[in-house]
Short mmCIF file of C-alpha atoms in Angstrom, two decimals:
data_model
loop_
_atom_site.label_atom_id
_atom_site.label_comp_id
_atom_site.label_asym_id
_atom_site.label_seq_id
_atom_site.Cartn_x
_atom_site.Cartn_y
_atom_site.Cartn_z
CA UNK M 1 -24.19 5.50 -1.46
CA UNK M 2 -26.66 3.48 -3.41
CA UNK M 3 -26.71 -0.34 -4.57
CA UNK M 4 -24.17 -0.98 -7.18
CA UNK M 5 -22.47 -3.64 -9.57
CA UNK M 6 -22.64 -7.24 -7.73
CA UNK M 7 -25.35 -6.02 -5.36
CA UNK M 8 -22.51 -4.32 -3.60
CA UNK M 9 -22.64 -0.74 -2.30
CA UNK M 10 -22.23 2.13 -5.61
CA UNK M 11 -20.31 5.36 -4.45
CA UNK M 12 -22.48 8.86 -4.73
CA UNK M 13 -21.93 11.22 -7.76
CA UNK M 14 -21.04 13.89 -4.99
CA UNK M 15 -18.02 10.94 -4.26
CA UNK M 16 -17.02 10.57 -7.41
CA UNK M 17 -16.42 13.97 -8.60
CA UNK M 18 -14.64 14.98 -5.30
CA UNK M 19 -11.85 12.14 -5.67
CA UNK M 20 -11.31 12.75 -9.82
CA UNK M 21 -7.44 12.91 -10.54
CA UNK M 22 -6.90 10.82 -7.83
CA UNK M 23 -4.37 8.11 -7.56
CA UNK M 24 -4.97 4.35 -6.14
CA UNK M 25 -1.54 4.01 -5.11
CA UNK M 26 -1.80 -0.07 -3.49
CA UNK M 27 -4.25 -2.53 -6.48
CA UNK M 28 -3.45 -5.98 -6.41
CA UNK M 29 -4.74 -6.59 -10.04
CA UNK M 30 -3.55 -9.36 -13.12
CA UNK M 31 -1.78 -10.81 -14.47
CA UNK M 32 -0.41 -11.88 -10.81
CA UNK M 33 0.51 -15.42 -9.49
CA UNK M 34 -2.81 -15.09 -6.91
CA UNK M 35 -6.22 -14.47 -9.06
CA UNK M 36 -7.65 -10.88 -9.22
CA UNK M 37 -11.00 -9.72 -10.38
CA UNK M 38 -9.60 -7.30 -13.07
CA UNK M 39 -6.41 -7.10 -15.09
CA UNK M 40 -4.28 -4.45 -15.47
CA UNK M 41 -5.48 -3.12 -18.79
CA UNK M 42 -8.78 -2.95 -18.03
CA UNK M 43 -8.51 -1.19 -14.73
CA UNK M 44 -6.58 1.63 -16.82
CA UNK M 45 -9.58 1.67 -19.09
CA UNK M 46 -12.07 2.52 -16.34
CA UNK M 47 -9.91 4.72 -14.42
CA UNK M 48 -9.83 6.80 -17.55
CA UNK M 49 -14.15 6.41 -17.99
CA UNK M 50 -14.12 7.54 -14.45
CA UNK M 51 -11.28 10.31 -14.53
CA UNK M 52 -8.74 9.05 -11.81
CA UNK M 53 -5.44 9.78 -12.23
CA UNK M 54 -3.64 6.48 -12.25
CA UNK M 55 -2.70 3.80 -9.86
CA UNK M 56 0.74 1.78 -8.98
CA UNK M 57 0.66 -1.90 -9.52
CA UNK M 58 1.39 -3.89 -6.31
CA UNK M 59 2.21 -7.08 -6.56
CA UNK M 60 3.73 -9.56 -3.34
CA UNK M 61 6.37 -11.42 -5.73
CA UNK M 62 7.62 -9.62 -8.73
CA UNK M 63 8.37 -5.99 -9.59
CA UNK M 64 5.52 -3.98 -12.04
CA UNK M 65 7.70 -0.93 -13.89
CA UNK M 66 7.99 -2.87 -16.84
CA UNK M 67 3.56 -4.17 -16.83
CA UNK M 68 3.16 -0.23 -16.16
CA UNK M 69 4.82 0.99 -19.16
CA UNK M 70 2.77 -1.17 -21.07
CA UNK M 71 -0.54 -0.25 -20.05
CA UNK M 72 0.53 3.41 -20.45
CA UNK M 73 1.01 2.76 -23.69
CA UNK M 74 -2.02 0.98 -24.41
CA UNK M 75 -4.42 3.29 -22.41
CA UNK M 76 -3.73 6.47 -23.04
CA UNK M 77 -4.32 9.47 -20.20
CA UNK M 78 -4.58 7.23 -16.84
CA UNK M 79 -0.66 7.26 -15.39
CA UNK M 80 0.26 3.03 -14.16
CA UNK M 81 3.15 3.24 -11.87
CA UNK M 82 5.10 0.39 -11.18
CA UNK M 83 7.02 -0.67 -8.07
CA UNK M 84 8.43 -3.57 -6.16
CA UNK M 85 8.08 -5.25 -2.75
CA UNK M 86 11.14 -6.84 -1.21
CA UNK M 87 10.22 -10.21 -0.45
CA UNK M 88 11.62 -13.39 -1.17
CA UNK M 89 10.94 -13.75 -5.08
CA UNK M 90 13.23 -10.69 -5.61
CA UNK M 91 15.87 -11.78 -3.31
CA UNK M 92 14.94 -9.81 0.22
CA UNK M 93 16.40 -6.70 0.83
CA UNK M 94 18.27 -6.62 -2.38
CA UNK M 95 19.84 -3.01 -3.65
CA UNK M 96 20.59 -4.32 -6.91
CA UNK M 97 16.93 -5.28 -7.68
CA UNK M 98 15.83 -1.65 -6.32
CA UNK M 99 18.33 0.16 -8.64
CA UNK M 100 17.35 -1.78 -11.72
CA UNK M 101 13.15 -1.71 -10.46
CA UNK M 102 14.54 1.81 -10.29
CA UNK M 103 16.18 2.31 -13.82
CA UNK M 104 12.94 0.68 -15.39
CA UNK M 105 10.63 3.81 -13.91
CA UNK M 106 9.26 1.96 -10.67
CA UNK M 107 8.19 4.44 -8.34
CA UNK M 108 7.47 2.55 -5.28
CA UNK M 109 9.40 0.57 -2.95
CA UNK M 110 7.52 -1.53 -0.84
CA UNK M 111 9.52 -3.11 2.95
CA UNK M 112 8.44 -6.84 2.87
CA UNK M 113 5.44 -7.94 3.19
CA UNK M 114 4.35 -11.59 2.86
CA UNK M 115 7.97 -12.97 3.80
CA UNK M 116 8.15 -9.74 7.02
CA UNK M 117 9.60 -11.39 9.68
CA UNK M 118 6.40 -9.69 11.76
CA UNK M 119 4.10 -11.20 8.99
CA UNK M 120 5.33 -14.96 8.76
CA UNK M 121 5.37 -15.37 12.42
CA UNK M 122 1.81 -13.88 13.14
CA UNK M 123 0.68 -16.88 10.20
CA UNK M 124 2.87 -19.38 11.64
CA UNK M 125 1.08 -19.08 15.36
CA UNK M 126 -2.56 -19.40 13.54
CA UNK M 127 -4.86 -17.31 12.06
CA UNK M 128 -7.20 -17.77 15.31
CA UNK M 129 -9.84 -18.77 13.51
CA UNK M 130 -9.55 -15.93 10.67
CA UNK M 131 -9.93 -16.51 6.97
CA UNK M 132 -6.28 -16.86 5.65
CA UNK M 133 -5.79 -14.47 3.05
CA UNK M 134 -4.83 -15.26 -0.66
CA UNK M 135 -1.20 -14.80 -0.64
CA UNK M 136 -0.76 -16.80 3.05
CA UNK M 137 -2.14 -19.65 1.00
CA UNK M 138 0.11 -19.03 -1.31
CA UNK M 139 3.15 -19.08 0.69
CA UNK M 140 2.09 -22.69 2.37
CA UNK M 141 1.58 -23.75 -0.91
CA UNK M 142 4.86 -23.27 -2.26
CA UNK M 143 6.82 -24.22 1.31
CA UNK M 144 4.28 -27.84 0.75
CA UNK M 145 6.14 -27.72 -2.56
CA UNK M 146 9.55 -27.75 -0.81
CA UNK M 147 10.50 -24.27 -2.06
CA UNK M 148 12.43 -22.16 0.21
CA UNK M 149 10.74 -19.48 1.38
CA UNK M 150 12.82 -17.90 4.12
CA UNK M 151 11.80 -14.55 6.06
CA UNK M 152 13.19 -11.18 5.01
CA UNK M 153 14.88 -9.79 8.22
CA UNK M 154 15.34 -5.90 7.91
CA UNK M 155 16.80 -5.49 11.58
CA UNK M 156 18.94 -7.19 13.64
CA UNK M 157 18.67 -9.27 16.97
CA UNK M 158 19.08 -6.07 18.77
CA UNK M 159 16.60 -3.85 16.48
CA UNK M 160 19.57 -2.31 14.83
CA UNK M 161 18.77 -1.74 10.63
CA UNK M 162 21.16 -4.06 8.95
CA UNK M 163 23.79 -3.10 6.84
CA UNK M 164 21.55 -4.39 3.80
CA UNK M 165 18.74 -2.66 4.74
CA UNK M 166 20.42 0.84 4.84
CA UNK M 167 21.86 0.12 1.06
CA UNK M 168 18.91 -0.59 -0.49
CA UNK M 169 17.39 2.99 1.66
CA UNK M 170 20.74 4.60 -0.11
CA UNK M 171 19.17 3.58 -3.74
CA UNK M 172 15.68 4.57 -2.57
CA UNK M 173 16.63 7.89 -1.62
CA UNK M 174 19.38 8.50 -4.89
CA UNK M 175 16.30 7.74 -6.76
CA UNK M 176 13.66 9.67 -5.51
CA UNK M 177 11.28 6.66 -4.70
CA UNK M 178 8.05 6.47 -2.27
CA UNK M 179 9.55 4.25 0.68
CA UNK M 180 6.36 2.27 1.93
CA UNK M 181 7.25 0.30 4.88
CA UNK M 182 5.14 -3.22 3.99
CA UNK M 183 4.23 -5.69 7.02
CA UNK M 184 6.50 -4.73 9.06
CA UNK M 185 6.07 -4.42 13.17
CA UNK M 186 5.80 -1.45 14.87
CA UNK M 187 9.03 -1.47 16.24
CA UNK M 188 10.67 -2.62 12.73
CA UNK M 189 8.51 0.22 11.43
CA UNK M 190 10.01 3.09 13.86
CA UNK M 191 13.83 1.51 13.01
CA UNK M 192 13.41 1.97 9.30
CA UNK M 193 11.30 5.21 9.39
CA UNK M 194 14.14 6.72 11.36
CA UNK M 195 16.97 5.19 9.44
CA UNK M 196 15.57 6.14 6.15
CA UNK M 197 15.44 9.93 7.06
CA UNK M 198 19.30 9.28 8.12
CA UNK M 199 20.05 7.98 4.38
CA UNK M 200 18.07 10.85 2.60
CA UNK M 201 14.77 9.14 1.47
CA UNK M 202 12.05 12.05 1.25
CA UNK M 203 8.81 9.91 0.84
CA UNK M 204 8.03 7.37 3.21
CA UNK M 205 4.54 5.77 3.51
CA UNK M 206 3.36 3.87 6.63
CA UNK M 207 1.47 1.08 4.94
CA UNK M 208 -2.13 0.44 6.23
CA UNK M 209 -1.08 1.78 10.06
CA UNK M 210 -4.28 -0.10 11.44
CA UNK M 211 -3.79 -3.52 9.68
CA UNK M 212 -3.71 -6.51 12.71
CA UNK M 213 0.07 -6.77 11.73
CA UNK M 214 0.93 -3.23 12.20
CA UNK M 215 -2.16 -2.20 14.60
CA UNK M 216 0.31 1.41 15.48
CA UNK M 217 -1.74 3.33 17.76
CA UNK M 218 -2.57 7.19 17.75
CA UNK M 219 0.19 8.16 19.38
CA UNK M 220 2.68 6.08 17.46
CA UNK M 221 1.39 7.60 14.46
CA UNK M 222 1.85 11.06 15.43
CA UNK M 223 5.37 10.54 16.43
CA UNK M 224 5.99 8.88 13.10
CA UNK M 225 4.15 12.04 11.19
CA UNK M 226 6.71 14.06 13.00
CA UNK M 227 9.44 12.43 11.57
CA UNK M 228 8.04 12.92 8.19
CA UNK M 229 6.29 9.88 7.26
CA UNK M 230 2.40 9.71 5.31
CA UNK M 231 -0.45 7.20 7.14
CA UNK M 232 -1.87 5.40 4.57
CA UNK M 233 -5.22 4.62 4.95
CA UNK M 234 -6.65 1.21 3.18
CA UNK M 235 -10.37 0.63 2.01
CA UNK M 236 -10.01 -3.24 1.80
CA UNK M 237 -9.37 -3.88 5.25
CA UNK M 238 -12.17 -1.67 6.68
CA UNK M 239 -14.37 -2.89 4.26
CA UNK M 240 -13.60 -6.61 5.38
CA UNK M 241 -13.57 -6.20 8.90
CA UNK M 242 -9.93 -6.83 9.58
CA UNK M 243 -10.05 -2.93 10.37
CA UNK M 244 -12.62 -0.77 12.53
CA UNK M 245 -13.58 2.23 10.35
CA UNK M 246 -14.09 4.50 13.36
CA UNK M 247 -10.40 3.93 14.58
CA UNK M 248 -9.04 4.70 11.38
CA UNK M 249 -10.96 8.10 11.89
CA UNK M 250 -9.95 8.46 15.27
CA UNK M 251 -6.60 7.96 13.82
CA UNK M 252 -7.23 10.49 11.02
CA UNK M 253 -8.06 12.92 13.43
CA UNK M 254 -5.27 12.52 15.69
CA UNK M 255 -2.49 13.10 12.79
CA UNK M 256 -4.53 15.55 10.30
CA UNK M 257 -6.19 14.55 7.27
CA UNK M 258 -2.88 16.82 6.07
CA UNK M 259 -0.38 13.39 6.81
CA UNK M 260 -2.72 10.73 5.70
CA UNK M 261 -3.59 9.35 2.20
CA UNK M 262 -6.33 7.21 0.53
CA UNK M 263 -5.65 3.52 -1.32
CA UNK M 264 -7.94 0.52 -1.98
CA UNK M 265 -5.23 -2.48 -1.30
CA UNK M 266 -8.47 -3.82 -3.50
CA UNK M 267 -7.86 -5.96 -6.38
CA UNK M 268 -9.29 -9.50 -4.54
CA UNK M 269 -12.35 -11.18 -6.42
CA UNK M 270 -14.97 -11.02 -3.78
CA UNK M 271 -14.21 -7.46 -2.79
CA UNK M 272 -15.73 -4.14 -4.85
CA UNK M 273 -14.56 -2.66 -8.43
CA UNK M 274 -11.34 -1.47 -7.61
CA UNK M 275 -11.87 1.75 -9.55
CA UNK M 276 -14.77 2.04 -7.01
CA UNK M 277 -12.74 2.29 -3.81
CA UNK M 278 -11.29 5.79 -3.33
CA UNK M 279 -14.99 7.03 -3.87
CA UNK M 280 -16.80 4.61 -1.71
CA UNK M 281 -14.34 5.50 1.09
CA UNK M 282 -14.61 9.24 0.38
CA UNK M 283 -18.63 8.13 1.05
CA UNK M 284 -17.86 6.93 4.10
CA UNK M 285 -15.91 9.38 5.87
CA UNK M 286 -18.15 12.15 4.45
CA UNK M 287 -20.48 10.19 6.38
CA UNK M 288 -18.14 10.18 8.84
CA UNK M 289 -17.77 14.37 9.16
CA UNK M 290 -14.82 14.92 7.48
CA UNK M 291 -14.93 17.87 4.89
CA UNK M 292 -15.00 17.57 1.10
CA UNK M 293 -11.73 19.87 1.55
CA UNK M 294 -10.65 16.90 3.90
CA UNK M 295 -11.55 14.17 1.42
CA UNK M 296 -9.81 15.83 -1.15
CA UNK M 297 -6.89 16.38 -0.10
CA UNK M 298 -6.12 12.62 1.35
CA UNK M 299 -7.70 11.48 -2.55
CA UNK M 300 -6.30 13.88 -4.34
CA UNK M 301 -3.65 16.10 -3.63
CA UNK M 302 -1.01 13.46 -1.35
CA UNK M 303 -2.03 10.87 -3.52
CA UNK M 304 -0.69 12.76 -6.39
CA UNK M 305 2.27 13.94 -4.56
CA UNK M 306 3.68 10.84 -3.92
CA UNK M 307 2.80 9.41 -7.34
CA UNK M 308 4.12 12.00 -9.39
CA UNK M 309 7.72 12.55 -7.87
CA UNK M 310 6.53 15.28 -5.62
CA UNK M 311 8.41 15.56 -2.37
CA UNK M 312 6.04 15.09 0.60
#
């Protein structure tokens, strides 16, 4: 790696040719309600200059099918997916907004994430001293407001999946959409993994399985490989410290390069480019020992699987 845009770190040419045609399946870019160091249209531009495949829109409070068909039109040859997170803003675990996120091309479903039960209580009993991210200041600022912003419950009191939780699973799996599973806790996160193999749902992702909020160890991971489920492994919060970069290899490792993927969660205006990320991360576990073949296939190949309607 040598010194890049903003002083920051600028991934190898050996990088960027190994991860071409992949897919950044997690940006957080704008137009969004928190401010991002790119906009959509402009990311598709340089995904094209740098021949990636495409990337899904994430955003916390609205869904993104209808943003993605836009930029698809405007910038030809880089594939925008859209997809929608089931917090608050779109009414919690809501079927009717996943069937029409759904009928409007979304591919990804995101489990809440800002309004996770898991996620509002680990803000509500202090950061301990940690930098707040954006969209936790967002959420204070809107309950300072007076605006209701209530927690998204997938389970019940016992850890039983609610009856609302398994519908919106039912539309999932009738439509063929990537089932990530958001902020929720590890035990939320075993519930919903197993539930959503009981309703038919093919493609499930494991959001960021190291994040503080999720924090599944080895051996939860591999259990949740072997009920189907992809790891997804996040540049952001290695690169910012919320994450140790050698225990995401050790988890790597554990499950198989085979069950894991690649994203940026990038998007945030101090952190890199976001069309930087999947290379710069390919860097680093090169660096690390994995193979090229490795690499690869966590950039490349299950990135592209579970962007373009490919069971995993």
């Amino acid at each position: 790696m040598g010194r890049g845009r903003n002083g920051g770190a600028e991934p190898s040419g050996r990088a960027r040719e190994l991860v071409r045609g992949a897919y950044d399946n997690h940006v957080h870019v704008n137009p969004d309600v928190i401010g991002r160091r790119v906009d959509d249209l402009e990311l598709a531009r340089r995904f094209g200059e740098m021949g990636l495949g495409g990337f899904t829109l994430k955003s916390h409070y609205v869904p993104t099918a209808e943003r993605a068909s836009v930029v698809r039109s405007a910038v030809g040859g880089v594939n925008v997916i859209g997809a929608i997170a089931l917090n608050a803003a779109v009414g919690g675990m809501n079927a009717l907004a996943v069937e029409i996120a759904a009928r409007e091309g979304a591919r990804f479903v995101w489990m809440p994430t800002v309004d996770a039960v898991n996620e509002v209580r680990r803000i509500e009993e202090g950061s301990g001293g940690r930098k707040l991210p954006l969209w936790a200041k967002l959420q204070r600022e809107l309950k300072e407001k007076g605006l209701r912003v209530d927690p998204v419950p997938v389970v019940d009191e016992t850890g039983a999946v609610l009856p609302e939780t398994r519908e919106v699973l039912r539309v999932v799996a009738e439509h063929g959409m990537v089932l990530a599973t958001g902020h929720l806790s590890r035990d939320e996160i075993f519930a919903v993994v197993e539930a959503a193999r009981e309703e038919g749902v093919r493609s499930i992702v494991v959001t960021h399985p190291e994040f503080p909020s999720q924090n599944l160890s080895a051996e939860d991971q591999i259990r949740l490989v072997e009920q189907g489920a992809l790891m997804e492994r996040c540049f952001a919060p290695a690169y910012g410290g919320k994450v140790s970069w050698e225990v995401m290899f050790e988890n790597i490792r554990a499950v198989g390069a085979e069950n894991s993927f690649l994203s940026t969660d990038l998007g945030q205006p101090a952190n890199p480019p976001v069309e930087d990320g999947i290379a710069l991360m390919a860097d680093r576990l090169l660096e690390a020992g994995f193979s090229e073949e490795e690499v690869r296939i966590m950039a490349v190949e299950n990135t592209r699987r579970l962007a373009e309607r490919v069971p995993v």
